[in-house]
PDB file of C-alpha atoms in Angstrom:
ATOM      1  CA  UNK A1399    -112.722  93.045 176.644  1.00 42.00           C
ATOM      2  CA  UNK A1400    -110.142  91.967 174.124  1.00 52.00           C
ATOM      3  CA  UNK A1401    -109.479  88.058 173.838  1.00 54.00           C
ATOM      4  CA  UNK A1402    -106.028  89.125 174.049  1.00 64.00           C
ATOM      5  CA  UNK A1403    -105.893  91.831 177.319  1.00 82.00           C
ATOM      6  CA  UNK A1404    -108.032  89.016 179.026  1.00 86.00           C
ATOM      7  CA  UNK A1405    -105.268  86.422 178.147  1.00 88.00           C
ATOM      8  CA  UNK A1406    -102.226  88.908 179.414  1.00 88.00           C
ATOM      9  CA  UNK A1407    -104.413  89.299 182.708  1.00 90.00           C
ATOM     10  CA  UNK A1408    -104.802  85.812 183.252  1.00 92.00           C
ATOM     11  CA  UNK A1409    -101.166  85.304 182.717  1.00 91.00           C
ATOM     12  CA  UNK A1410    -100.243  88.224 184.912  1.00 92.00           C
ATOM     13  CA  UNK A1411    -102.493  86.926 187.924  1.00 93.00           C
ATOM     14  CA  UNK A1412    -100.799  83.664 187.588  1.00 94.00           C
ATOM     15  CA  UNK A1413     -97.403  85.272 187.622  1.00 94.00           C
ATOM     16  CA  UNK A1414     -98.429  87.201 190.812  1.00 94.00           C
ATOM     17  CA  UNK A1415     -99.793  83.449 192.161  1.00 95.00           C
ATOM     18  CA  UNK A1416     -96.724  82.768 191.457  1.00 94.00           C
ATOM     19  CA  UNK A1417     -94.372  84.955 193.450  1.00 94.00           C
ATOM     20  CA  UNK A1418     -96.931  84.610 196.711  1.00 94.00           C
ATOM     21  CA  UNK A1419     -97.917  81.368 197.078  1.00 94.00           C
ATOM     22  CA  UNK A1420     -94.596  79.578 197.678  1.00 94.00           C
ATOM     23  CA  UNK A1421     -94.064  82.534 200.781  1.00 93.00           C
ATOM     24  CA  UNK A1422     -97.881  81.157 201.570  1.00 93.00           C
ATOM     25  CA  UNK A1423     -96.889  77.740 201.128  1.00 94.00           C
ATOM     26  CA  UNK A1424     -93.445  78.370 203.433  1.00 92.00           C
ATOM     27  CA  UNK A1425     -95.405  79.956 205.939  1.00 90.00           C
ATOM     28  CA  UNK A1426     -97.878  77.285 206.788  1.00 91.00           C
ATOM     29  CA  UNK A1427     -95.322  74.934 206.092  1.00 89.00           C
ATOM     30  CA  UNK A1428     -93.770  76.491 209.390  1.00 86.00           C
ATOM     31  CA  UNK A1429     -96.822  76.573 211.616  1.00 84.00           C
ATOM     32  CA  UNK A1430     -97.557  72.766 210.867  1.00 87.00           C
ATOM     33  CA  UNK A1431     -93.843  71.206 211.536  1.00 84.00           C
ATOM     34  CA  UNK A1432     -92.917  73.955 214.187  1.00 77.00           C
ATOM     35  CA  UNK A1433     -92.537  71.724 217.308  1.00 72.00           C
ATOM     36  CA  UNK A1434     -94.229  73.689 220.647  1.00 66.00           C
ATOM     37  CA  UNK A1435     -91.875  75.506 222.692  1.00 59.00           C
ATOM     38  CA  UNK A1436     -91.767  76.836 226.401  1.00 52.00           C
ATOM     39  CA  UNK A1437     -89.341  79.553 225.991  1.00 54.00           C
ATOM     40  CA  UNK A1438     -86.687  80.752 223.791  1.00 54.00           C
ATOM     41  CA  UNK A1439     -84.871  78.552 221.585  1.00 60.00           C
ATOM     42  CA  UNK A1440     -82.614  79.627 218.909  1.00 62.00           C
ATOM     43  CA  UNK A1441     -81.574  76.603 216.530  1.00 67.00           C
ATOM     44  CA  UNK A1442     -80.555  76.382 213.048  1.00 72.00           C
ATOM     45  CA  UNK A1443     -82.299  74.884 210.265  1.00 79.00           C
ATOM     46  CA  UNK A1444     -84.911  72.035 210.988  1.00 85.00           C
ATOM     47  CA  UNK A1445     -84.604  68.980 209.017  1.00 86.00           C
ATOM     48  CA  UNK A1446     -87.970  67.683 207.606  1.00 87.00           C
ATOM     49  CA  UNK A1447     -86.639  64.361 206.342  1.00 86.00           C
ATOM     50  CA  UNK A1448     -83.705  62.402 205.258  1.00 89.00           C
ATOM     51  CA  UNK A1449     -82.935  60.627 201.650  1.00 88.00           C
ATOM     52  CA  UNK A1450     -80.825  57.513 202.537  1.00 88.00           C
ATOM     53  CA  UNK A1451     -78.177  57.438 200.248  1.00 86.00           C
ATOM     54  CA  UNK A1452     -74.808  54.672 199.678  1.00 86.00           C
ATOM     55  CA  UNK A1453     -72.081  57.312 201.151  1.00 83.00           C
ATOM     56  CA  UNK A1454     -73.757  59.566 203.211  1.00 84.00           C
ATOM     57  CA  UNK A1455     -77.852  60.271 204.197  1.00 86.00           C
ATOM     58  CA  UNK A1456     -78.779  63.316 202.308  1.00 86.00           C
ATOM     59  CA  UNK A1457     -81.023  65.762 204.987  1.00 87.00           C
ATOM     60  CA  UNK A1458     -83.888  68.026 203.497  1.00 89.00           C
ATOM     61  CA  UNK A1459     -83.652  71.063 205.778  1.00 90.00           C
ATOM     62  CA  UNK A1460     -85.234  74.226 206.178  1.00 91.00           C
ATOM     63  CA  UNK A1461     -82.840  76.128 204.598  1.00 91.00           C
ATOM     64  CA  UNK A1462     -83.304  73.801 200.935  1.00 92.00           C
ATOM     65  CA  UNK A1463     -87.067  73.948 201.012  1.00 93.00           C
ATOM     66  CA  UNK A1464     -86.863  78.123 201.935  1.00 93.00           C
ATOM     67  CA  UNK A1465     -83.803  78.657 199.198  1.00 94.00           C
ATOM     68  CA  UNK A1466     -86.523  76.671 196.515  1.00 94.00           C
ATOM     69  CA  UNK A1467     -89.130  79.352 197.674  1.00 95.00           C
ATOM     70  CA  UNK A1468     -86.419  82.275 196.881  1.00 95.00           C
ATOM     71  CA  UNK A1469     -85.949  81.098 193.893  1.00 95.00           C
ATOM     72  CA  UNK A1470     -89.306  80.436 192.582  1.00 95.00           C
ATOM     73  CA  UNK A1471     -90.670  84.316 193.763  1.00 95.00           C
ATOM     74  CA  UNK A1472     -87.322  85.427 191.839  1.00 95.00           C
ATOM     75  CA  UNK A1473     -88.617  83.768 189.122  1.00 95.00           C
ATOM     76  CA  UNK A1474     -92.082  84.956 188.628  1.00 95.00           C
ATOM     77  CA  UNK A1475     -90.815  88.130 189.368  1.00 94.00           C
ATOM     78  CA  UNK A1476     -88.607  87.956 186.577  1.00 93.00           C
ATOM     79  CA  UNK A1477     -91.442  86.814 184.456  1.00 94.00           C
ATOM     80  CA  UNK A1478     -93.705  89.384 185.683  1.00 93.00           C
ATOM     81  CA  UNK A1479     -91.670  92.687 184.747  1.00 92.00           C
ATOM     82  CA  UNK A1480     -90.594  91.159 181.636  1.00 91.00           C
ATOM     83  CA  UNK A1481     -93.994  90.190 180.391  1.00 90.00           C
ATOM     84  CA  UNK A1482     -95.236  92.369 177.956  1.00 85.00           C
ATOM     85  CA  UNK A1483     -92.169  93.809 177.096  1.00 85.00           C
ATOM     86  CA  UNK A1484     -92.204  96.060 173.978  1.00 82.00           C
ATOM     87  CA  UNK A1485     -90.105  99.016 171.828  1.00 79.00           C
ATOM     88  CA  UNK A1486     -92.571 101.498 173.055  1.00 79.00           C
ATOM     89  CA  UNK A1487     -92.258 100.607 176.792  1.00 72.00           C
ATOM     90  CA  UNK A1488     -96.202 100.930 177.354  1.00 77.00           C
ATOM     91  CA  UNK A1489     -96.266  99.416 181.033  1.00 82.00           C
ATOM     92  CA  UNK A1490     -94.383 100.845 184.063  1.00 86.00           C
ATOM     93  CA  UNK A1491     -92.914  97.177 185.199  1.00 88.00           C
ATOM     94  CA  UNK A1492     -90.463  97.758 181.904  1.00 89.00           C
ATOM     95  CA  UNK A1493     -89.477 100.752 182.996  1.00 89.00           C
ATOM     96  CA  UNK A1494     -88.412  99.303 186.353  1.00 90.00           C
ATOM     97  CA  UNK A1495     -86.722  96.164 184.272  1.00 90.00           C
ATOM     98  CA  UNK A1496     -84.570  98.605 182.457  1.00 91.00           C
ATOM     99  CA  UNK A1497     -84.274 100.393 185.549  1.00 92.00           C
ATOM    100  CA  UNK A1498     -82.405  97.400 187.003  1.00 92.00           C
ATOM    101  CA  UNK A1499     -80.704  96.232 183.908  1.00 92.00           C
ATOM    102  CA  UNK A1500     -78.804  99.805 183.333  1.00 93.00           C
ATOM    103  CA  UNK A1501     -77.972 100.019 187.566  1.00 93.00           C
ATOM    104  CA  UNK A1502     -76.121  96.978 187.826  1.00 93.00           C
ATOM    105  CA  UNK A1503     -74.461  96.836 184.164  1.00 93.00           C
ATOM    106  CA  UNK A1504     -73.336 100.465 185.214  1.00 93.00           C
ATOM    107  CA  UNK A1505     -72.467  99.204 188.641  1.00 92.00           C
ATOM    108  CA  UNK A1506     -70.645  96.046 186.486  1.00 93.00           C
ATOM    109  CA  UNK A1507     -68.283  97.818 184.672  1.00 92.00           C
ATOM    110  CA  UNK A1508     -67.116 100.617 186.869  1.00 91.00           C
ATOM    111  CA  UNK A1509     -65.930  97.877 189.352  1.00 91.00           C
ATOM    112  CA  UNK A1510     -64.922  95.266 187.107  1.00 90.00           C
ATOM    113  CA  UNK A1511     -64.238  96.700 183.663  1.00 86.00           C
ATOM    114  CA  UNK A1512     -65.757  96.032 180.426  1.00 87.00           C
ATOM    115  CA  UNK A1513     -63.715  93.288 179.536  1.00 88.00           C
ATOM    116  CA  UNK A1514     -66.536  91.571 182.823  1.00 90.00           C
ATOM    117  CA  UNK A1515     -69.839  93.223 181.216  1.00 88.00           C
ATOM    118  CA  UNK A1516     -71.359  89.846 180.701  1.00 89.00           C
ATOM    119  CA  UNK A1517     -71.371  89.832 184.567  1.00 91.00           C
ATOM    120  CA  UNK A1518     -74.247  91.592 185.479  1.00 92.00           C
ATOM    121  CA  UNK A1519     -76.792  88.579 185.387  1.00 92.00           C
ATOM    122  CA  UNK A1520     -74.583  86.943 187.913  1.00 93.00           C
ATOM    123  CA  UNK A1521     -74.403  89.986 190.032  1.00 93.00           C
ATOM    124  CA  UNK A1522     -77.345  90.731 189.826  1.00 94.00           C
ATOM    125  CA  UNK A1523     -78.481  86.975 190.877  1.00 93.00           C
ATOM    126  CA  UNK A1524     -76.170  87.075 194.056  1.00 92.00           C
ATOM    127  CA  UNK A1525     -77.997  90.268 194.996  1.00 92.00           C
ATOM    128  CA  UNK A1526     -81.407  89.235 194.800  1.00 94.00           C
ATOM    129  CA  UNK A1527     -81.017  85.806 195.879  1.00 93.00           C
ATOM    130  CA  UNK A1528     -78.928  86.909 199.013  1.00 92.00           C
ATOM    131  CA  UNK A1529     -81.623  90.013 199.680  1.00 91.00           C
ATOM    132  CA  UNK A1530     -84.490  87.907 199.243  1.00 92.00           C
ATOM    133  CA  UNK A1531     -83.474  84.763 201.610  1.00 91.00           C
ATOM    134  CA  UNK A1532     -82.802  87.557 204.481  1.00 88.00           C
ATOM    135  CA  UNK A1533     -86.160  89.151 204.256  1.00 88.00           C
ATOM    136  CA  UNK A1534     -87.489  85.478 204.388  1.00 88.00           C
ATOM    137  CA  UNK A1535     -87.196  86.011 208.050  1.00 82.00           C
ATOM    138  CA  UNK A1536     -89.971  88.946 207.979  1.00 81.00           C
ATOM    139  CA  UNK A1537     -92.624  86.718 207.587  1.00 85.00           C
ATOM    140  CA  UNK A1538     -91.433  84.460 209.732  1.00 80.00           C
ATOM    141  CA  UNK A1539     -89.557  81.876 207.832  1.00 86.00           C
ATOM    142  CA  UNK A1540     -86.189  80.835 208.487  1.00 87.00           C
ATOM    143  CA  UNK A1541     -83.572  82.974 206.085  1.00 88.00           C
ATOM    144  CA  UNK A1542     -81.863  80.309 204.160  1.00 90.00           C
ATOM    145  CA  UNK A1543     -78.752  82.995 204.782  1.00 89.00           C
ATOM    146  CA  UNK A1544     -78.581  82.251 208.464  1.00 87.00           C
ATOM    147  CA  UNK A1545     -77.421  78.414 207.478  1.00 88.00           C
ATOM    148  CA  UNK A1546     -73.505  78.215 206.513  1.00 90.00           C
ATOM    149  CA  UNK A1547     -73.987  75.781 204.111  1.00 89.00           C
ATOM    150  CA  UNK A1548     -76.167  77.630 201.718  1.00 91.00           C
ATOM    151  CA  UNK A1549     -73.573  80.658 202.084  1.00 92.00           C
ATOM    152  CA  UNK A1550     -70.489  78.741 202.045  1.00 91.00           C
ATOM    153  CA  UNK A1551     -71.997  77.250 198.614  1.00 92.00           C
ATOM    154  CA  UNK A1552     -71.828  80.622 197.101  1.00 92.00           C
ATOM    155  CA  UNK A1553     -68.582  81.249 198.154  1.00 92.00           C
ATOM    156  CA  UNK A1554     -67.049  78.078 196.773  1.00 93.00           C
ATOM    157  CA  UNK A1555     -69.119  79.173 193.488  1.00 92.00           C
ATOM    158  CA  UNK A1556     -67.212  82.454 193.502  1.00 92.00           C
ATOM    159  CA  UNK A1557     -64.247  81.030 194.440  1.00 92.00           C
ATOM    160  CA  UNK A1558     -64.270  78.579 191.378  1.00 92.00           C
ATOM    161  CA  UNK A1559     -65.027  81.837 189.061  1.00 92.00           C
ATOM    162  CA  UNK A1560     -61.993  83.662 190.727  1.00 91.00           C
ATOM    163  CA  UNK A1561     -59.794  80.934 190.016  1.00 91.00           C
ATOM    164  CA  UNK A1562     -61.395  80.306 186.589  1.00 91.00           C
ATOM    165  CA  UNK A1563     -60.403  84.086 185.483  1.00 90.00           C
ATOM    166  CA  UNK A1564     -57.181  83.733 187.743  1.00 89.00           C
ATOM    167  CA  UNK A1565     -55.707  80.702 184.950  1.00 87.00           C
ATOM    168  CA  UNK A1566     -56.861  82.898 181.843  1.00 85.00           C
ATOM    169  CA  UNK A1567     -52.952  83.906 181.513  1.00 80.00           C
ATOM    170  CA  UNK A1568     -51.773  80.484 181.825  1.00 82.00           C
ATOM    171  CA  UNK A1569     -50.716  78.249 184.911  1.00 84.00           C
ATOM    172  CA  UNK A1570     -47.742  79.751 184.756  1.00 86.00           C
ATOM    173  CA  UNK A1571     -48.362  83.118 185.128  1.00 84.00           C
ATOM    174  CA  UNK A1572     -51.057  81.965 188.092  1.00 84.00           C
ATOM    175  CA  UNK A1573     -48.456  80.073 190.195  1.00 87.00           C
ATOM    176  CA  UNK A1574     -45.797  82.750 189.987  1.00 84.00           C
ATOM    177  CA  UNK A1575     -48.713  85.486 191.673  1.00 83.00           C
ATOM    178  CA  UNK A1576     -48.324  83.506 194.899  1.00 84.00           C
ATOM    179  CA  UNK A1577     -44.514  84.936 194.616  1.00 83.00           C
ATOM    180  CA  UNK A1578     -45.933  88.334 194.544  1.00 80.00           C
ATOM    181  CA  UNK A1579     -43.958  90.824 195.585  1.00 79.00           C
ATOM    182  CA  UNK A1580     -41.449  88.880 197.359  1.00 79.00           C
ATOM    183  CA  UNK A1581     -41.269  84.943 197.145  1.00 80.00           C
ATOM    184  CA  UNK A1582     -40.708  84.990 200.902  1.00 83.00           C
ATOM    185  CA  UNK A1583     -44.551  86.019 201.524  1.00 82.00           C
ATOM    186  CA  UNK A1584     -45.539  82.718 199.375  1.00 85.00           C
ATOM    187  CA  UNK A1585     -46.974  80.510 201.868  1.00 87.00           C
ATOM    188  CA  UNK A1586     -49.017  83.440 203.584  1.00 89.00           C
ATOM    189  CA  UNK A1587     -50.512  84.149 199.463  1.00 85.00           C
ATOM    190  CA  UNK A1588     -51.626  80.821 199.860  1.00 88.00           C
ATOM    191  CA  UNK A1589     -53.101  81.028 203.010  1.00 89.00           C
ATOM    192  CA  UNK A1590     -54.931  84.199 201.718  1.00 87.00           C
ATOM    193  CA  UNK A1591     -56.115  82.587 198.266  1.00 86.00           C
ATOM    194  CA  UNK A1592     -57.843  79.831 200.912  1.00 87.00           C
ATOM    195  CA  UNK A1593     -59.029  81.624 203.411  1.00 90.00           C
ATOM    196  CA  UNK A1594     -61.287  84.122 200.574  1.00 89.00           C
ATOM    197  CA  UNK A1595     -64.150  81.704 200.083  1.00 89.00           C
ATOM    198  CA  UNK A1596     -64.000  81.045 204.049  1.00 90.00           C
ATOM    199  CA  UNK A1597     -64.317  85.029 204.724  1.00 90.00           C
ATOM    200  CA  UNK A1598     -66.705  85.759 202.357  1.00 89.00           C
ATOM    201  CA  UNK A1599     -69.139  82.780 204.069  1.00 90.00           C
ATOM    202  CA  UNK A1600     -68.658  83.595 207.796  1.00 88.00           C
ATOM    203  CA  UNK A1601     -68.768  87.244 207.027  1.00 87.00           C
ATOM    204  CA  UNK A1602     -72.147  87.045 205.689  1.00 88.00           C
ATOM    205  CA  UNK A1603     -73.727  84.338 207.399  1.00 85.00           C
ATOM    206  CA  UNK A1604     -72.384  85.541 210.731  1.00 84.00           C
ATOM    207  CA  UNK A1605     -74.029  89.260 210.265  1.00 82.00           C
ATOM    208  CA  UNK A1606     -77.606  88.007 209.054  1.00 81.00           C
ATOM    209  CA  UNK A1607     -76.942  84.913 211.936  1.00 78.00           C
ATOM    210  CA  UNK A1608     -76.121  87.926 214.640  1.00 78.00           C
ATOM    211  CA  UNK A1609     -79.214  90.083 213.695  1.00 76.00           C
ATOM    212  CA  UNK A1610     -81.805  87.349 214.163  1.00 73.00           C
ATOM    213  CA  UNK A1611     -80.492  86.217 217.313  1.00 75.00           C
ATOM    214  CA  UNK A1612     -80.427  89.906 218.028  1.00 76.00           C
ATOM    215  CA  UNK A1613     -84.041  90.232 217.252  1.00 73.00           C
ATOM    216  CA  UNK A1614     -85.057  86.580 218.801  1.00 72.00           C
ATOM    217  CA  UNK A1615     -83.422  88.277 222.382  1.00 76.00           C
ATOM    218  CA  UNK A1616     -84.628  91.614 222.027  1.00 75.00           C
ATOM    219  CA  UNK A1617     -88.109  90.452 221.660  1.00 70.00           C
ATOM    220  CA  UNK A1618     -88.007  88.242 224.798  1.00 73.00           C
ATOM    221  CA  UNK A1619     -86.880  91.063 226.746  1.00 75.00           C
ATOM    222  CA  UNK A1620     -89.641  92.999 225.340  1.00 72.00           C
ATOM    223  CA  UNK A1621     -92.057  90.554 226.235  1.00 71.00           C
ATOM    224  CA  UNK A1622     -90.776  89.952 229.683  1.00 70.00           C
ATOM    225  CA  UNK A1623     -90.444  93.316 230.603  1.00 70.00           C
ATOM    226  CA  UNK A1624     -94.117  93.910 229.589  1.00 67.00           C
ATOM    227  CA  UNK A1625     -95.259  91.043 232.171  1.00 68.00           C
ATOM    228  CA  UNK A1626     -93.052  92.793 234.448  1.00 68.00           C
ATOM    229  CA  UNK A1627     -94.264  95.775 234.707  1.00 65.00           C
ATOM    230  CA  UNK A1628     -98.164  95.281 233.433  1.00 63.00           C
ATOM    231  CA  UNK A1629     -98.696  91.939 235.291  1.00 62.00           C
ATOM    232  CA  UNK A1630    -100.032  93.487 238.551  1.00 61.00           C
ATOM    233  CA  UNK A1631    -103.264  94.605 236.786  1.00 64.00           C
ATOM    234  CA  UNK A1632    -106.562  92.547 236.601  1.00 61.00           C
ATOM    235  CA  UNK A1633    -107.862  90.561 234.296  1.00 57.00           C
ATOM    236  CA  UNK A1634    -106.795  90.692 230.374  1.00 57.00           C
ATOM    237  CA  UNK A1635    -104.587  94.070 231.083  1.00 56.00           C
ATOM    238  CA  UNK A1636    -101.828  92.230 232.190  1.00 55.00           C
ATOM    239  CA  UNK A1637    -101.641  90.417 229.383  1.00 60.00           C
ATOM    240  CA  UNK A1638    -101.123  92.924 226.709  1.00 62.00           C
ATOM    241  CA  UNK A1639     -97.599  93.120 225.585  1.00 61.00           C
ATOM    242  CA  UNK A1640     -97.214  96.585 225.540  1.00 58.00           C
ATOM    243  CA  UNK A1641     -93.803  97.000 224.977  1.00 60.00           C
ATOM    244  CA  UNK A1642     -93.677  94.242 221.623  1.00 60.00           C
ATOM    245  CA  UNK A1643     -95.917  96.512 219.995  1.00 64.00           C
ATOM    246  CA  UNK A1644     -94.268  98.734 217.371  1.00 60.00           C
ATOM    247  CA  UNK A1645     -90.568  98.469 218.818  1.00 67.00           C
ATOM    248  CA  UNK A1646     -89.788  94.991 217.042  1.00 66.00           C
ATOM    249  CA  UNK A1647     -90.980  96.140 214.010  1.00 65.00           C
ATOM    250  CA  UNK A1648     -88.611  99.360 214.487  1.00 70.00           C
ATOM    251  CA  UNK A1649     -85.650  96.998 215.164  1.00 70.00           C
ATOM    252  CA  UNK A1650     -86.757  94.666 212.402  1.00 69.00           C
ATOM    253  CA  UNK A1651     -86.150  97.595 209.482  1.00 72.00           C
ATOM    254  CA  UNK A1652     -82.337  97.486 210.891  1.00 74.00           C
ATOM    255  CA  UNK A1653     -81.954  94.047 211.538  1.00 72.00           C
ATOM    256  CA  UNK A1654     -83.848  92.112 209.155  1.00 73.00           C
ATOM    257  CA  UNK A1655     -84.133  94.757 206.003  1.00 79.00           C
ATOM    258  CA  UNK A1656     -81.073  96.689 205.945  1.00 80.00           C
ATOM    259  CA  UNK A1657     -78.362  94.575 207.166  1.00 81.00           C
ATOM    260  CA  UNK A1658     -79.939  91.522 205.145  1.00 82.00           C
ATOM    261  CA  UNK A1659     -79.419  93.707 201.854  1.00 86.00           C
ATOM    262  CA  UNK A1660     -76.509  95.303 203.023  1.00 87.00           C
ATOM    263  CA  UNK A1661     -74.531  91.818 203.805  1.00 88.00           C
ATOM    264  CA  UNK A1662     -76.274  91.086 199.827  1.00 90.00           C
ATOM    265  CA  UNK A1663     -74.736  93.968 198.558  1.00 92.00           C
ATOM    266  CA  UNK A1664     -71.290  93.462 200.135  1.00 91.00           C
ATOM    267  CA  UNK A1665     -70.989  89.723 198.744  1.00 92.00           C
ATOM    268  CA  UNK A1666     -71.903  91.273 195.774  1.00 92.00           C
ATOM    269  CA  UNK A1667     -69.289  93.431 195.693  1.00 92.00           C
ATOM    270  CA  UNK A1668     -66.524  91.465 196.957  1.00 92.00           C
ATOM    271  CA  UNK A1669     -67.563  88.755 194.237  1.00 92.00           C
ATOM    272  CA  UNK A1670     -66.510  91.430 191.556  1.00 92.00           C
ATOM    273  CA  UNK A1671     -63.573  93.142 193.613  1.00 92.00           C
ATOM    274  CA  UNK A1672     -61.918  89.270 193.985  1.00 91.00           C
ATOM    275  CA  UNK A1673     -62.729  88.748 190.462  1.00 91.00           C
ATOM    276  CA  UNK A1674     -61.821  91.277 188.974  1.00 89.00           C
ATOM    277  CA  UNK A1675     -58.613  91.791 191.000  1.00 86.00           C
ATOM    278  CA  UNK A1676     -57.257  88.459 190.301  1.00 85.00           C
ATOM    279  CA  UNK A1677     -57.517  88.384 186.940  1.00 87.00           C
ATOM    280  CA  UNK A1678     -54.055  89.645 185.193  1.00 84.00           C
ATOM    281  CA  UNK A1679     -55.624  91.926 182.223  1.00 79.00           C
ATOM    282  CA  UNK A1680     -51.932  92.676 180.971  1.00 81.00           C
ATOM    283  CA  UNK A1681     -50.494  88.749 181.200  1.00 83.00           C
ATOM    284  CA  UNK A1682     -54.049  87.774 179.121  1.00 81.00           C
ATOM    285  CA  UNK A1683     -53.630  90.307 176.566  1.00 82.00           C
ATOM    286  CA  UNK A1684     -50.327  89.329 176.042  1.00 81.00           C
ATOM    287  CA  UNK A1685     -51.005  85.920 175.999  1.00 80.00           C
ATOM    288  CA  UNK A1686     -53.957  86.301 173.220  1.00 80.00           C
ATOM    289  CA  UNK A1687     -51.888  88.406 170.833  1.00 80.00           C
ATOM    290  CA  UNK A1688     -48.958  85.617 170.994  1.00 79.00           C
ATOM    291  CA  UNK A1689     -51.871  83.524 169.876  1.00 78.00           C
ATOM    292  CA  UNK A1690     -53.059  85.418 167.115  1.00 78.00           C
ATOM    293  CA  UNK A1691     -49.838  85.911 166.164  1.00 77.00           C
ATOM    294  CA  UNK A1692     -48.642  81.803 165.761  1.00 75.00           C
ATOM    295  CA  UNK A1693     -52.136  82.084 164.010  1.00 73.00           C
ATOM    296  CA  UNK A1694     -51.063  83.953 161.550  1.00 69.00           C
ATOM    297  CA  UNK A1695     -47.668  82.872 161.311  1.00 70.00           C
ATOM    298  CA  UNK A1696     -49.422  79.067 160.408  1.00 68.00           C
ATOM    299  CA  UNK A1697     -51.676  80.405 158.190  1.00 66.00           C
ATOM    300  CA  UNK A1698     -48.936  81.995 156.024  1.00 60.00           C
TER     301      UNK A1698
END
């Protein structure tokens, strides 16, 4: 074997190390610090310890240490199908990078415009990193998605971009759009500029929230229902928990795979529909040519 294939194995293994071990890690992280139970108990994230600080204590939770985890498999992920890239597109792992690049630029720019084609990295970011932190709860772990903070931090990110893009005409042209149509409606435009980063939270942390209680309840009844109707028989036959075997995994495909990408998908898109929306295309380019043309008028 070539000094060099061994070399892009090695790294390859390591980059596959690398996207399983911190789910590993996460995993037996949760069976060590899980506190017993005697029946069901739906909490949010557990805090493993606190950093005294002047103002306030700062908590490590759950939902930090899982989020470092999601980003970390993104990573070596990322690593992995880009490794070994070439023109000739040898290995099938480019073919699934290109895959994704031409998806979500197309996806970019038929909801946003091409004036917003730089935006596909961040799209594309919100996507996996939303996706990924939901199916967290498949092997067990808490999804970092299911804790408001963690999703009301994206929202305040987006919220900053849709202002950012909102101001690109001037400050001007940004306070008059609360007057839009009628100056009467003003105060309720300012409710509604507000109240987007607030919707865009609770709407996906209360849907990926909803479907692991869902799951959490729906198991339990599973379980008892099982004892109820098997506990009669001797010996280890009333133990077996007939009815938890195969239906939570059913449920799971709904609750834990497709809403959790779904609710990714739809903060995806409403990041670009806000966005995009807010930003006034005609007021910029009207802006930028009286710019170029006090340019030119200072230059001559």
């Amino acid at each position: 074997m070539k000094a060099k294939d061994l070399r892009f194995k090695i790294v390859d293994i390591l980059l596959i190390l690398m996207m399983t071990l911190p789910i590993v890690f996460g995993i037996v992280l949760q069976v060590i610090t899980e506190p017993p139970s005697s029946g069901v108990e739906i909490t949010g994230a557990r805090i493993f310890f606190t950093i005294p600080m002047p103002l306030q204590d700062f908590p490590i939770t759950e939902s930090q240490i899982n989020s470092l985890i999601v980003m970390i498999v993104l990573l070596g992920f990322c690593l992995y199908i880009t490794h070994g890239i070439s023109e000739k597109a040898d290995l099938k792992r480019q073919h699934l990078a290109e895959f994704i690049v031409e998806k979500v630029d197309s996806l970019v720019k038929e909801n946003m415009g091409d004036f917003f084609a730089s935006f596909a990295p961040f799209i594309i970011s919100i996507l996996a990193l939303s996706g990924l932190s939901s199916l967290l709860s498949l092997f067990g772990l808490y999804p970092p998605t299911s804790d408001i903070n963690i999703v009301g931090g994206w929202a305040v990110l987006v919220f900053v971009l849709i202002t950012y893009y909102k101001f690109k005409a001037g400050p001007i042209v940004y306070m008059k759009s609360f007057t839009q149509p009628v100056a009467l409606l003003t105060p309720i435009n300012i409710i509604s500029e507000v109240a987007t980063p607030v919707s865009m939270a609770f709407r996906h942390y209360g849907n990926v929230l909803s479907g692991t209680v869902i799951s959490v309840l729906l198991g339990t009844a599973l379980s008892g229902l099982s004892s109820m109707l098997l506990g009669w028989m001797p010996g280890f036959l009333a133990d077996i928990p007939l009815f938890q075997i195969g239906i939570p995994a059913v449920l799971s495909i709904y609750f834990d795979v497709f809403s959790g990408c779904l609710q990714a998908f739809i903060f995806a898109m409403l990041t670009m529909m806000y966005v995009a929306g807010g930003f006034p295309g005609d007021e910029y380019e009207k802006r930028r040519a009286k710019r170029l043309s006090n340019k030119k008028t200072i230059i001559n």
